[in-house]
Short mmCIF file of C-alpha atoms and ligand atoms in Angstrom, two decimals:
data_model
loop_
_atom_site.label_atom_id
_atom_site.label_comp_id
_atom_site.label_asym_id
_atom_site.label_seq_id
_atom_site.Cartn_x
_atom_site.Cartn_y
_atom_site.Cartn_z
CA MET A 1 -0.10 0.17 0.31
CA ALA A 2 1.48 3.54 -1.08
CA LYS A 3 2.04 5.72 2.52
CA PRO A 4 -0.09 8.22 2.77
CA HIS A 5 1.17 11.65 2.56
CA THR A 6 -0.65 13.38 5.25
CA ARG A 7 -2.00 12.95 8.70
CA TYR A 8 -4.50 14.29 10.83
CA VAL A 9 -2.78 15.24 14.90
CA CYS A 10 -4.54 16.63 17.54
CA GLN A 11 -2.70 19.85 18.71
CA SER A 12 -3.68 19.06 22.59
CA CYS A 13 -3.04 15.52 22.67
CA GLY A 14 -1.05 14.74 19.99
CA ALA A 15 -2.93 11.84 18.24
CA SER A 16 -2.32 10.80 15.26
CA SER A 17 -4.98 9.43 12.60
CA PRO A 18 -5.52 8.70 8.82
CA LYS A 19 -9.03 10.52 8.54
CA TRP A 20 -9.95 13.67 9.99
CA ALA A 21 -12.53 13.62 12.44
CA GLY A 22 -14.65 17.13 14.46
CA ARG A 23 -13.21 15.42 17.97
CA CYS A 24 -10.24 13.61 18.77
CA GLU A 25 -11.08 10.15 20.53
CA SER A 26 -8.15 10.11 22.55
CA CYS A 27 -8.63 13.28 24.29
CA GLY A 28 -12.33 14.70 23.80
CA ALA A 29 -10.91 17.60 22.57
CA TRP A 30 -13.15 19.99 19.85
CA ASN A 31 -12.09 20.76 16.48
CA SER A 32 -8.41 20.29 17.42
CA ILE A 33 -7.27 17.99 14.68
CA VAL A 34 -5.07 19.43 11.86
CA GLU A 35 -3.88 18.41 9.02
CA GLU A 36 -0.28 17.43 8.82
CA ALA A 37 1.96 16.73 6.37
CA ALA A 38 3.61 12.79 7.07
CA GLU A 39 6.78 13.48 5.54
CA ALA A 40 9.01 16.82 4.24
CA LEU A 41 8.98 18.01 0.76
CA ALA A 42 12.81 18.20 0.69
CA PRO A 43 13.99 15.96 3.28
CA LYS A 44 17.48 15.85 4.38
CA GLY A 45 19.89 13.50 5.12
CA GLN A 46 18.85 9.93 6.07
CA SER A 47 15.90 8.76 7.57
CA ALA A 48 15.87 7.96 11.34
CA LYS A 49 16.05 3.77 10.43
CA GLY A 50 19.24 4.34 9.04
CA GLY A 51 20.51 7.78 11.44
CA ARG A 52 23.82 9.39 11.19
CA LYS A 53 25.83 9.62 14.62
CA ILE A 54 25.93 12.85 15.80
CA ASP A 55 29.28 14.51 17.11
CA PHE A 56 29.09 16.10 20.96
CA VAL A 57 31.18 18.85 21.87
CA GLU A 58 31.89 21.02 24.55
CA LEU A 59 30.00 23.80 25.73
CA SER A 60 32.82 26.09 25.33
CA GLY A 61 34.87 26.07 22.37
CA PRO A 62 35.18 28.58 19.22
CA SER A 63 32.33 30.14 17.76
CA ASP A 64 32.40 32.67 14.85
CA GLU A 65 30.87 35.82 15.72
CA LEU A 66 27.56 36.22 13.99
CA PRO A 67 27.53 38.79 10.88
CA ARG A 68 24.79 41.01 10.34
CA ALA A 69 23.47 42.40 7.21
CA VAL A 70 22.19 45.96 8.48
CA THR A 71 19.07 47.58 6.29
CA GLY A 72 20.95 51.32 7.27
CA ILE A 73 17.16 52.00 8.16
CA ALA A 74 17.82 52.60 11.84
CA GLU A 75 14.86 52.09 13.73
CA PHE A 76 14.49 48.47 11.59
CA ASP A 77 17.67 47.37 12.59
CA ARG A 78 17.45 48.08 16.06
CA VAL A 79 14.14 45.74 16.43
CA CYS A 80 15.84 43.11 14.78
CA GLY A 81 19.15 42.94 17.60
CA GLY A 82 21.20 45.00 15.45
CA GLY A 83 20.88 43.37 11.86
CA LEU A 84 19.76 40.41 9.88
CA ILE A 85 21.61 37.30 10.90
CA PRO A 86 21.99 34.56 7.64
CA GLY A 87 20.19 31.77 8.13
CA SER A 88 17.29 32.94 10.82
CA ALA A 89 13.65 33.46 10.07
CA ILE A 90 12.18 36.45 10.76
CA LEU A 91 7.83 35.84 11.23
CA ILE A 92 6.69 39.86 10.24
CA GLY A 93 3.19 39.65 11.80
CA GLY A 94 0.17 42.18 11.77
CA ASP A 95 -3.59 43.39 10.75
CA PRO A 96 -4.19 43.65 6.68
CA GLY A 97 -3.50 46.81 5.31
CA ILE A 98 -0.91 47.83 7.92
CA GLY A 99 2.30 48.38 5.82
CA LYS A 100 3.93 45.28 5.79
CA SER A 101 4.68 45.15 2.50
CA THR A 102 5.35 48.30 2.16
CA LEU A 103 8.45 47.87 5.23
CA LEU A 104 9.56 44.94 3.32
CA LEU A 105 9.53 46.37 -0.15
CA GLN A 106 12.06 48.92 1.25
CA VAL A 107 13.63 46.61 3.53
CA ALA A 108 14.38 44.13 0.93
CA ALA A 109 15.74 47.57 -1.50
CA ARG A 110 18.18 48.53 0.67
CA LEU A 111 18.99 44.96 1.38
CA ALA A 112 19.81 44.64 -2.61
CA ALA A 113 22.37 47.01 -2.25
CA LYS A 114 24.35 44.59 -0.14
CA GLY A 115 23.32 41.43 -1.53
CA SER A 116 21.35 38.77 -3.88
CA THR A 117 17.66 39.50 -2.45
CA ILE A 118 14.80 37.95 -3.90
CA TYR A 119 10.80 39.57 -3.03
CA ILE A 120 8.40 36.45 -3.55
CA SER A 121 4.54 38.21 -3.39
CA GLY A 122 2.13 36.17 -3.31
CA GLU A 123 -0.86 38.25 -2.90
CA GLU A 124 -0.09 40.60 -5.60
CA SER A 125 0.42 40.34 -9.06
CA ILE A 126 4.37 41.61 -10.52
CA ASP A 127 2.31 44.72 -11.79
CA GLN A 128 1.39 45.76 -8.42
CA VAL A 129 4.76 45.82 -6.61
CA ARG A 130 6.18 47.19 -9.29
CA LEU A 131 4.04 50.51 -9.13
CA ARG A 132 4.90 50.14 -5.23
CA ALA A 133 8.21 50.16 -6.15
CA LYS A 134 7.96 53.37 -7.90
CA ARG A 135 6.32 54.99 -5.81
CA LEU A 136 8.16 53.77 -2.54
CA LYS A 137 11.55 55.37 -5.50
CA VAL A 138 13.01 52.03 -4.98
CA ASP A 139 12.57 50.81 -8.54
CA GLN A 140 16.08 50.60 -9.39
CA ALA A 141 16.95 48.60 -6.47
CA LYS A 142 18.18 45.20 -7.97
CA VAL A 143 15.47 43.15 -5.44
CA ALA A 144 14.95 39.69 -7.69
CA LEU A 145 10.71 39.67 -7.85
CA ALA A 146 8.33 36.83 -8.47
CA ALA A 147 4.80 36.09 -8.17
CA ALA A 148 4.28 32.39 -6.86
CA THR A 149 2.53 30.79 -4.28
CA SER A 150 3.59 26.86 -4.50
CA VAL A 151 6.13 26.58 -1.97
CA ARG A 152 7.44 23.16 -4.50
CA ASP A 153 8.22 25.82 -6.57
CA VAL A 154 9.85 28.37 -4.67
CA LEU A 155 11.66 25.73 -3.35
CA ALA A 156 12.89 24.44 -6.15
CA SER A 157 13.29 28.10 -7.96
CA LEU A 158 15.89 28.77 -4.35
CA ASP A 159 17.63 25.43 -3.83
CA SER A 160 18.72 26.23 -7.85
CA THR A 161 20.13 29.70 -8.19
CA ASP A 162 22.88 30.61 -6.38
CA ARG A 163 22.26 31.14 -2.69
CA PRO A 164 20.49 34.43 -2.26
CA ASP A 165 21.23 36.82 0.90
CA VAL A 166 17.80 37.27 2.00
CA VAL A 167 14.18 36.02 0.74
CA VAL A 168 10.46 37.74 1.69
CA ILE A 169 7.78 35.50 1.64
CA ASP A 170 4.94 38.13 1.18
CA SER A 171 2.54 36.40 2.87
CA ILE A 172 3.23 33.15 4.45
CA GLN A 173 -0.91 32.77 4.11
CA THR A 174 -0.64 32.39 0.60
CA MET A 175 1.40 29.43 0.27
CA TYR A 176 0.56 26.23 0.00
CA VAL A 177 2.14 22.61 0.18
CA ASP A 178 1.16 20.45 -2.59
CA THR A 179 0.86 16.80 -0.89
CA LEU A 180 -1.78 18.55 1.80
CA ASP A 181 -5.21 18.66 0.80
CA SER A 182 -6.21 21.80 2.95
CA ALA A 183 -6.58 25.10 1.77
CA PRO A 184 -3.75 27.63 2.08
CA GLY A 185 -4.12 29.90 5.13
CA THR A 186 -5.67 26.80 7.08
CA VAL A 187 -3.16 26.30 10.34
CA ALA A 188 -2.13 23.09 8.72
CA GLN A 189 -1.03 24.72 4.62
CA VAL A 190 1.00 27.88 7.14
CA ARG A 191 2.72 25.81 9.01
CA ALA A 192 3.70 23.21 6.41
CA SER A 193 5.18 25.85 4.28
CA ALA A 194 6.80 27.93 6.46
CA GLN A 195 8.69 24.76 7.44
CA GLU A 196 9.85 23.88 4.29
CA LEU A 197 10.83 27.03 3.82
CA ILE A 198 13.03 27.48 7.18
CA ARG A 199 14.62 24.35 6.61
CA LEU A 200 15.77 25.69 3.48
CA ALA A 201 16.98 29.07 4.96
CA LYS A 202 18.93 27.42 7.79
CA ARG A 203 20.63 25.29 5.10
CA ARG A 204 21.90 27.12 2.58
CA GLY A 205 22.25 30.50 4.35
CA PHE A 206 19.97 33.28 3.84
CA VAL A 207 17.79 35.45 5.44
CA VAL A 208 13.83 34.20 5.28
CA PHE A 209 11.19 36.56 5.88
CA LEU A 210 7.62 35.66 6.66
CA VAL A 211 4.71 38.26 6.35
CA GLY A 212 1.81 36.65 8.01
CA HIS A 213 -1.53 38.28 8.32
CA VAL A 214 -3.04 38.40 11.59
CA THR A 215 -6.39 36.95 12.49
CA LYS A 216 -9.46 38.62 14.32
CA GLU A 217 -8.26 36.89 17.50
CA GLY A 218 -5.01 39.09 16.96
CA VAL A 219 -3.18 35.74 16.64
CA ILE A 220 -0.65 35.12 13.55
CA ALA A 221 -3.24 32.29 11.38
CA GLY A 222 -2.14 28.90 13.14
CA PRO A 223 -2.57 29.17 16.94
CA ARG A 224 0.84 31.03 16.94
CA VAL A 225 2.36 27.65 15.37
CA LEU A 226 4.79 29.90 13.66
CA GLU A 227 6.14 32.26 16.65
CA HIS A 228 7.97 28.76 17.60
CA MET A 229 9.43 27.98 14.37
CA VAL A 230 10.79 31.41 13.84
CA ASP A 231 14.09 33.20 15.41
CA THR A 232 12.42 36.36 15.61
CA VAL A 233 8.54 37.37 15.83
CA LEU A 234 8.01 41.67 15.31
CA TYR A 235 4.65 42.84 15.33
CA PHE A 236 3.66 45.57 13.29
CA GLU A 237 1.15 47.50 14.81
CA GLY A 238 -0.66 50.56 14.58
CA GLU A 239 -3.74 52.25 14.89
CA ARG A 240 -6.08 52.83 11.89
CA GLY A 241 -6.62 56.71 10.94
CA HIS A 242 -2.74 57.26 12.31
CA HIS A 243 -0.02 57.42 10.56
CA PHE A 244 2.24 56.20 13.11
CA ARG A 245 3.65 52.57 12.66
CA ILE A 246 5.22 50.53 15.48
CA LEU A 247 7.76 47.73 14.69
CA ARG A 248 7.80 45.78 17.97
CA ALA A 249 9.96 42.56 18.74
CA VAL A 250 8.29 40.13 20.92
CA LYS A 251 10.45 37.47 20.39
CA ASN A 252 14.38 37.48 18.96
CA ARG A 253 17.09 34.67 19.13
CA PHE A 254 19.73 36.53 18.24
CA GLY A 255 18.71 40.00 20.14
CA PRO A 256 16.56 41.94 22.81
CA THR A 257 13.11 42.20 23.05
CA ASP A 258 10.66 45.26 23.58
CA GLU A 259 12.82 47.19 21.25
CA ILE A 260 10.48 48.95 19.47
CA GLY A 261 11.23 51.22 15.75
CA VAL A 262 8.42 54.31 15.08
CA PHE A 263 7.88 54.57 11.21
CA GLU A 264 5.61 56.79 9.82
CA MET A 265 3.02 56.23 6.64
CA THR A 266 3.73 59.09 4.41
CA ASP A 267 2.64 58.71 0.54
CA ARG A 268 6.17 57.93 -0.24
CA GLY A 269 6.29 55.33 2.40
CA LEU A 270 7.34 54.39 5.74
CA ALA A 271 9.52 57.40 7.26
CA GLU A 272 11.68 57.18 10.09
CA VAL A 273 11.06 58.30 13.29
CA SER A 274 13.53 58.64 15.13
CA ASN A 275 12.59 61.04 18.29
CA PRO A 276 9.59 59.69 18.78
CA SER A 277 8.45 61.41 22.30
CA ALA A 278 8.72 64.48 20.30
CA LEU A 279 6.12 63.28 18.00
CA PHE A 280 3.48 61.66 20.67
CA LEU A 281 3.61 64.83 22.16
CA ALA A 282 3.27 67.41 19.47
CA GLU A 283 -0.98 68.05 19.63
CA ARG A 284 -0.35 68.04 23.11
CA ARG A 285 -2.26 71.03 24.73
CA GLY A 286 -0.76 71.59 28.02
CA ASP A 287 -3.58 73.30 30.26
CA VAL A 288 -6.61 71.13 29.86
CA SER A 289 -7.50 68.66 32.77
CA GLY A 290 -7.86 64.96 32.48
CA ALA A 291 -4.27 64.32 30.74
CA ALA A 292 -0.74 63.07 31.90
CA VAL A 293 2.50 62.72 30.28
CA PHE A 294 3.53 59.82 30.56
CA ALA A 295 7.61 58.52 30.81
CA GLY A 296 7.29 55.16 29.59
CA MET A 297 10.48 52.90 28.22
CA GLU A 298 10.22 50.68 25.02
CA GLY A 299 12.75 48.41 25.24
CA THR A 300 15.83 50.34 25.83
CA ARG A 301 13.88 53.83 24.35
CA PRO A 302 12.49 56.06 26.62
CA VAL A 303 9.05 57.42 24.86
CA LEU A 304 6.61 59.92 26.50
CA VAL A 305 3.38 60.25 25.50
CA GLU A 306 0.12 61.58 26.97
CA VAL A 307 -2.44 59.51 28.08
CA GLN A 308 -6.16 60.94 28.30
CA ALA A 309 -8.52 60.29 30.75
CA LEU A 310 -12.54 61.68 30.39
CA ILE A 311 -14.99 61.20 33.27
CA ALA A 312 -18.60 61.32 32.60
CA PRO A 313 -21.78 61.04 34.47
CA SER A 314 -22.94 58.05 32.95
CA PRO A 315 -26.62 57.70 31.84
CA PHE A 316 -26.36 53.82 32.17
CA SER A 317 -27.38 52.28 34.84
CA THR A 318 -23.49 50.00 34.76
CA PRO A 319 -21.08 52.71 33.43
CA ARG A 320 -19.01 52.04 30.28
CA ARG A 321 -14.80 52.28 30.55
CA ALA A 322 -13.20 52.13 27.61
CA VAL A 323 -9.79 51.78 27.11
CA VAL A 324 -7.85 52.41 24.09
CA GLY A 325 -3.77 51.67 24.12
CA TRP A 326 -3.99 50.34 27.61
CA ASP A 327 -5.01 47.13 29.60
CA THR A 328 -8.86 47.18 30.82
CA GLY A 329 -7.74 45.47 33.82
CA ARG A 330 -5.00 47.61 35.35
CA LEU A 331 -7.63 50.67 34.62
CA ALA A 332 -10.10 48.76 36.98
CA MET A 333 -7.49 47.65 39.29
CA ILE A 334 -6.28 51.97 39.57
CA THR A 335 -9.87 52.92 39.99
CA ALA A 336 -10.83 50.40 42.87
CA VAL A 337 -7.43 51.23 44.20
CA LEU A 338 -8.41 55.28 43.73
CA ASP A 339 -11.99 54.22 45.57
CA ALA A 340 -10.68 52.11 48.23
CA ARG A 341 -7.89 53.61 49.61
CA CYS A 342 -8.16 57.33 48.35
CA GLY A 343 -12.05 57.61 49.30
CA VAL A 344 -11.96 58.74 45.10
CA SER A 345 -15.34 57.16 43.75
CA LEU A 346 -16.07 56.79 40.06
CA ALA A 347 -18.95 55.06 40.89
CA GLY A 348 -21.91 56.14 37.70
CA ALA A 349 -19.67 57.75 36.00
CA ASP A 350 -18.28 56.47 32.49
CA VAL A 351 -14.57 56.42 32.53
CA PHE A 352 -12.50 56.76 28.98
CA LEU A 353 -8.65 56.70 28.91
CA ASN A 354 -6.66 57.28 25.57
CA VAL A 355 -3.18 56.66 25.35
CA ALA A 356 -3.02 59.25 22.15
CA GLY A 357 -1.12 58.89 19.06
CA GLY A 358 -1.56 55.11 18.87
CA LEU A 359 0.83 53.98 20.98
CA LYS A 360 -0.08 50.72 23.28
CA VAL A 361 1.38 51.08 27.07
CA ILE A 362 2.10 47.18 28.22
CA GLU A 363 4.11 48.82 31.69
CA PRO A 364 2.92 49.07 34.96
CA ALA A 365 4.94 51.92 35.61
CA ALA A 366 1.93 53.77 33.27
CA ASP A 367 -0.52 53.49 35.98
CA LEU A 368 0.30 56.64 37.88
CA ALA A 369 0.64 58.67 34.73
CA CYS A 370 -3.03 56.76 34.09
CA ALA A 371 -4.37 57.56 37.67
CA ALA A 372 -2.92 61.25 37.61
CA ALA A 373 -5.06 61.47 34.13
CA LEU A 374 -8.43 60.35 36.08
CA ILE A 375 -7.99 62.47 38.76
CA SER A 376 -6.88 65.12 36.99
CA SER A 377 -10.66 64.54 34.51
CA LEU A 378 -12.36 64.36 37.86
CA THR A 379 -11.02 67.38 39.70
CA GLN A 380 -11.07 69.33 36.53
CA THR A 381 -7.14 70.24 37.82
CA PRO A 382 -5.23 70.18 34.52
CA VAL A 383 -1.86 68.43 35.62
CA PRO A 384 1.44 70.72 35.46
CA ALA A 385 2.13 70.52 32.01
CA ASP A 386 6.09 70.68 32.65
CA THR A 387 5.16 67.39 34.50
CA VAL A 388 6.22 63.72 33.52
CA VAL A 389 4.64 60.96 35.95
CA PHE A 390 5.70 57.47 35.92
CA GLY A 391 5.64 54.73 38.83
CA GLU A 392 3.59 51.55 39.91
CA ILE A 393 0.19 51.45 41.90
CA GLY A 394 -0.09 48.06 44.31
CA LEU A 395 -2.87 47.88 45.70
CA ALA A 396 -2.65 49.02 48.93
CA GLY A 397 -2.07 52.28 47.70
CA GLU A 398 1.44 52.47 47.54
CA VAL A 399 3.11 53.69 44.12
CA ARG A 400 6.35 50.97 43.58
CA GLN A 401 9.70 51.85 42.13
CA VAL A 402 9.89 51.24 38.23
CA GLY A 403 12.98 50.58 36.62
CA GLN A 404 15.29 52.70 34.32
CA SER A 405 13.84 55.98 35.92
CA ASP A 406 16.83 57.80 35.10
CA ALA A 407 16.68 56.97 30.87
CA ARG A 408 12.73 58.18 31.85
CA LEU A 409 14.07 61.39 33.60
CA LYS A 410 16.81 62.27 31.21
CA GLU A 411 14.14 62.16 27.94
CA ALA A 412 11.82 63.99 29.76
CA ALA A 413 14.24 66.64 30.59
CA LYS A 414 15.39 66.91 26.72
CA LEU A 415 11.97 67.40 25.92
CA GLY A 416 11.74 70.24 27.91
CA PHE A 417 9.97 68.95 31.07
CA SER A 418 10.72 70.46 34.20
CA LYS A 419 9.27 68.44 37.36
CA ALA A 420 8.70 64.36 37.40
CA PHE A 421 6.33 62.76 39.77
CA LEU A 422 7.50 59.40 40.63
CA PRO A 423 7.76 56.87 43.04
CA ARG A 424 10.08 57.12 46.15
CA ARG A 425 13.62 56.28 45.00
CA ARG A 426 15.62 54.03 46.89
CA ARG A 427 18.69 55.23 45.31
CA LYS A 428 18.96 58.84 46.52
CA GLN A 429 23.14 59.93 44.98
CA ALA A 430 21.40 60.10 41.09
CA SER A 431 18.81 62.96 42.03
CA GLY A 432 21.56 65.07 43.05
CA ASP A 433 22.37 66.02 39.10
CA ALA A 434 18.94 64.93 37.92
CA PRO A 435 17.73 67.91 35.89
CA LEU A 436 14.40 67.69 36.99
CA GLU A 437 12.69 68.37 40.00
CA LEU A 438 11.81 65.18 41.52
CA ILE A 439 8.31 65.16 43.61
CA GLU A 440 8.29 61.78 44.80
CA ILE A 441 4.85 60.19 45.24
CA ASP A 442 4.81 57.45 48.11
CA ARG A 443 1.06 56.76 48.00
CA LEU A 444 -1.38 57.53 45.46
CA ALA A 445 -3.37 59.46 48.43
CA GLU A 446 -0.89 61.87 47.80
CA LEU A 447 -1.66 62.24 44.10
CA VAL A 448 -4.97 63.10 44.95
CA THR A 449 -4.07 65.85 46.85
CA ARG A 450 -1.84 67.05 44.90
CA LEU A 451 -4.37 67.30 42.46
CA GLY A 452 -6.92 69.19 44.10
CA GLY A 453 -9.18 66.22 45.33
CA ASP A 454 -10.07 65.44 48.53
CA SER A 455 -8.28 62.07 49.75
CA THR A 456 -10.03 61.89 53.04
CA PRO A 457 -12.39 58.55 53.57
CA HIS A 458 -15.54 60.07 52.99
CA ARG A 459 -17.10 59.44 49.56
CA LYS A 460 -16.19 62.06 46.98
CA ARG A 461 -19.34 62.10 44.39
CA ALA A 462 -17.91 61.00 41.13
P1 TYD B 1 0.53 47.47 2.87
O1 TYD B 1 2.15 47.80 2.82
O2 TYD B 1 0.05 46.87 1.44
O3 TYD B 1 0.03 46.67 4.43
P2 TYD B 1 -0.18 44.97 4.26
O4 TYD B 1 0.86 44.36 3.38
O5 TYD B 1 0.33 45.19 5.79
O6 TYD B 1 -1.22 44.63 3.91
O7 TYD B 1 0.56 49.04 2.78
C1 TYD B 1 -0.96 49.37 2.92
C2 TYD B 1 -1.23 50.67 2.82
O8 TYD B 1 -0.58 51.85 2.72
C3 TYD B 1 -2.75 51.25 2.19
O9 TYD B 1 -3.44 51.55 2.71
C4 TYD B 1 -1.78 52.13 1.17
C5 TYD B 1 -0.95 52.66 2.33
N1 TYD B 1 0.45 53.13 1.38
C6 TYD B 1 0.85 54.45 2.07
O10 TYD B 1 -0.08 55.45 2.46
N2 TYD B 1 2.13 55.07 1.31
C7 TYD B 1 2.75 54.34 0.89
O11 TYD B 1 3.49 55.20 -0.05
C8 TYD B 1 2.10 53.08 0.39
C9 TYD B 1 3.06 52.27 -0.56
C10 TYD B 1 1.27 52.57 1.35
MG1 MG B 2 0.57 43.15 2.04
#
């Protein structure tokens, strides 16, 4: 009997069967069975039966310093950990239309000046890509372009030519392996296609970029399967209607994570933004209540953003809590701490919180700035315009230390701020040369008093 090309594997328990079923017979999970290729398209070396003996070596020993290819786009290179490592696989995820193809075409054009670069488009025709290249003014770059979706064709072409240095696959959801029956874009196809492409990239030592669209649930298609297979995962994010785009490293085997690169989408493609703080604060009005400037850190870089809050009497029995760019759970926590520890009740009020500019803030250090914006909106007292705020809030109403305060303060000083609300510092010596007036806030109630609120335990009406 001929060996079947595919098998069906339960993603929860790993049981495999020759046919698909809605429910796994072993573990009883529903909808967990996914088609998988039983054997690789381009197997390398020998099968397990005639397996070759592996040489083991000592942990210490000579290792080559990995040469990195730099694009010259500083915001991009930094997010990649200082450049691209040959043989690495990089996944770029993001919502459709956010600018992934634009970014990669610009990157490919830069890399083409240094080595052979291939751009394979599965989504757009040659003409469309050429038009974009013209618009981006990179049409003279020596990028080899093809429109293809069959992984078998792509592998055959990449294996037969001279070794390319960089290959862009746009997007992995359009690629298909012909040994699987599933449609392109399904978990099985995405995983099998990525596996084949990554294997070839490792073997031949080229950098492969895989573009992945993020599905509605916010995961790159195939329940994050791709994230484990690649060396680097970058997310390209931004709010629709805003020009800012943020490239964020969430995994990097060859560099730090949590770095961001900030870009602005212009009519001639993505432009680097080397001073994001200035950009995020550009439209700030200093004298309004309900706003506070948060001195945040994104990776190694300080970024100042404005946090805005609006508190309004709610016409509904269940008041609304809407948050853009921050965590709803942390907002709930802060309103609870304000209520329980500072006597500031937001019950019966709608609360809206917005991080201006479209940045998503994930640091707990933003707690104090969000609280300042909330209190300021409630008391109608503006936070002084020359003040930055940072600090984490604990459930007991205490303001906790956060890392890298010196970098935050330095950036604030650079942008012309003269005061900072911050947690009490353990290390006093650095404050001597701090260019700002430091106002240490030990408990959240102190901030309430400073912003014109009444923090005695009797209830304040929202
Ligand atoms: P695109 O790179 O096609 O997004 P993705 O590959 O992530 O789906 O970008 C599409 C958007 O970018 C589209 O709405 C038009 C806009 N855009 C510009 O504003 N300026 C430009 O120079 C280009 C090429 C695109
Ligand atoms: Mg695209």
